Amino acid sequence: MKTARISIDATNEISHIDDRLYGSFIEHLGRAVYGGIYQPGHPLADADGFRTDVIDLVKRLNVPIVRYPGGNFVSGYNWEDGVGPKEMRPVKLDLAWFTTETNEFGMQEFHKWLDTVGAVPMMAVNLGTRGPDQARNLVEYANHPKGTYWSDLRRSHGKEQPYGIHTWCLGNEMDGPWQMGSKTPLEYARVATETAKLMKWTDPSIELVACGSSNSSMPTFGTWERTVLDHAYEYIDYISLHEYYGNADGDTPSFLAENVGMDRFIKSVVSICDAVKAAKGVEKTIDLSFDEWNVWYHSYESDKRIEHWLKAPPRLEDVYTFEDALVVGGLLITLIKNSDRVKIACLAQLVNVIAPIMTDGSSAWRQTIYYPFLHASVFGRGSAISVSIDCDSYDCAKYGDVPYLDAVAVRNDDRGELSVFVLNRSLDDDISATFSIDGLDLAGEAEQISLAGYDLLATNTASSPDCVVPRSKHTNGSSFVFEKASWNVLRFRF
Ligand code: AHR
């Protein structure tokens, strides 16, 4: 067994964590909406057609904000198609995923579902095939009280009070050639600025997320952010980051270190934001919205063989392994460590599509990645506290020298709780770590929750939904063992 030392000064705050760090994402894609959150006629569907088994699993995750309706889908979407009487709604082709969209589920249904799970929307507008006019109309429809064409249309649809949508995305991945209406940095910077202006003139209380790069390997990464910020700085509040991680090469030591890459990506975007701030000589700081992140690679091959124009076919249905759950845990540690600048993050996605929750015709179950997300979302509210770790490291192909342990703490004064999230990346060794915690009077035993001891490729499926589950024990003392390849939460009381 290896040894390590972990020191925590509980007053050493990184930042108060914005609850929206634990957001998620529902796109009109595959079976996320139809057959996922919405399935009228299913034995467990409620009167609105929402699956109550899914609602139950989503509620446990305590997701505060859900991005909608895309993703790539939004770049060809007419929001007007998803409001008003269902029988009047048009059936259309979706060119993002080559499916048929019935529009049976739209903005009205989404908001009703959000109310049921206790979350708020992060609404994206279409800057692919549309522009400022339709975006400002949508803000007027959603947020203006009454007495105008769009607000009265909403009222005629049975929604007297405004939706009051606070957080909006100015399009999606507009730098990507796969995107309907993709743009050069300057083209996007201009349309995002003009759209932002009109949206904020319609409702000055809203906040806006401009598209950053689709991932850190895009050829325009850096130039894109700088150009967008140069033009839109005054009108926007956040710039987005998207990144998906995978282990297609079977290089697990590198895969387990992917959060090192996420950290570098975040730091680069923060530097660009602050360089533009300095150049402009302004007080306002632009924060980050990491509004798509996850592991995504298992379904790549099967999704290359798709039949066009089906209604809600299975797509992007990654079946997650135990190893993926460890990576997701590492990514959450990095998001918490960067919570001084990352104010919103969305695990992409929530149900069936690269998701922690899966359904079939009869049941809903938790994928392996459900658990680290659950732990971070439930125990990771409060103030992020940095942790100092003295441990061995290993060499990996993608990121060089990487410490075996990674960790961050969160102090919650209301609950009198200090939670420490710890990833052990070692594939061979358990690590016994001695803790020293200053700045708090701890009381009683600590709880240690661990996801550990499984085959790296173990999964949860409909027939074996609880193959990979966390275990909990209570311990006294200042040393804790983190099993090889494990995700852990230590919960101290004070
Ligand atoms: O989340 C799946 C897709 O990944 C989204 O539609 C898109 O924004 C990204 O490329």
PDB file of C-alpha atoms and ligand atoms in Angstrom, residues 25 27 29 67 71-73 97 172-173 178 242 244 292 296 316 348-349 354, ligand 1:
ATOM      1  CA  PHE A  25     -28.820  19.104 -20.311  1.00  0.00           C
ATOM      2  CA  GLU A  27     -31.710  18.019 -26.016  1.00  0.00           C
ATOM      3  CA  LEU A  29     -31.904  14.086 -29.515  1.00  0.00           C
ATOM      4  CA  ARG A  67     -30.012  23.375 -20.658  1.00  0.00           C
ATOM      5  CA  GLY A  71     -27.232  21.272 -28.558  1.00  0.00           C
ATOM      6  CA  ASN A  72     -26.989  20.940 -32.294  1.00  0.00           C
ATOM      7  CA  PHE A  73     -30.778  20.627 -32.467  1.00  0.00           C
ATOM      8  CA  TRP A  97     -29.603  14.366 -36.011  1.00  0.00           C
ATOM      9  CA  ASN A 172     -24.643  26.318 -29.816  1.00  0.00           C
ATOM     10  CA  GLU A 173     -21.169  25.330 -31.060  1.00  0.00           C
ATOM     11  CA  TRP A 178     -21.376  20.115 -38.319  1.00  0.00           C
ATOM     12  CA  HIS A 242     -17.604  22.127 -24.253  1.00  0.00           C
ATOM     13  CA  TYR A 244     -16.053  15.266 -24.133  1.00  0.00           C
ATOM     14  CA  GLU A 292     -21.365  20.414 -22.099  1.00  0.00           C
ATOM     15  CA  TRP A 296     -18.592  10.185 -24.739  1.00  0.00           C
ATOM     16  CA  LEU A 316     -25.514   8.410 -28.350  1.00  0.00           C
ATOM     17  CA  ALA A 348     -24.279  16.332 -21.037  1.00  0.00           C
ATOM     18  CA  GLN A 349     -26.783  14.898 -20.979  1.00  0.00           C
ATOM     19  CA  ILE A 354     -24.744  10.101 -22.984  1.00  0.00           C
TER      20      ILE A 354
HETATM   21  O1  AHR B   1     -24.431  16.502 -26.480  1.00  0.00           O
HETATM   22  C1  AHR B   1     -24.406  15.994 -27.774  1.00  0.00           C
HETATM   23  C2  AHR B   1     -23.950  17.013 -28.785  1.00  0.00           C
HETATM   24  O2  AHR B   1     -22.599  17.304 -28.563  1.00  0.00           O
HETATM   25  C3  AHR B   1     -24.619  18.364 -28.723  1.00  0.00           C
HETATM   26  O3  AHR B   1     -25.788  18.423 -29.474  1.00  0.00           O
HETATM   27  C4  AHR B   1     -23.585  19.273 -29.329  1.00  0.00           C
HETATM   28  O4  AHR B   1     -23.675  20.575 -28.825  1.00  0.00           O
HETATM   29  C5  AHR B   1     -22.274  18.592 -29.026  1.00  0.00           C
HETATM   30  O5  AHR B   1     -21.483  18.495 -30.141  1.00  0.00           O
END
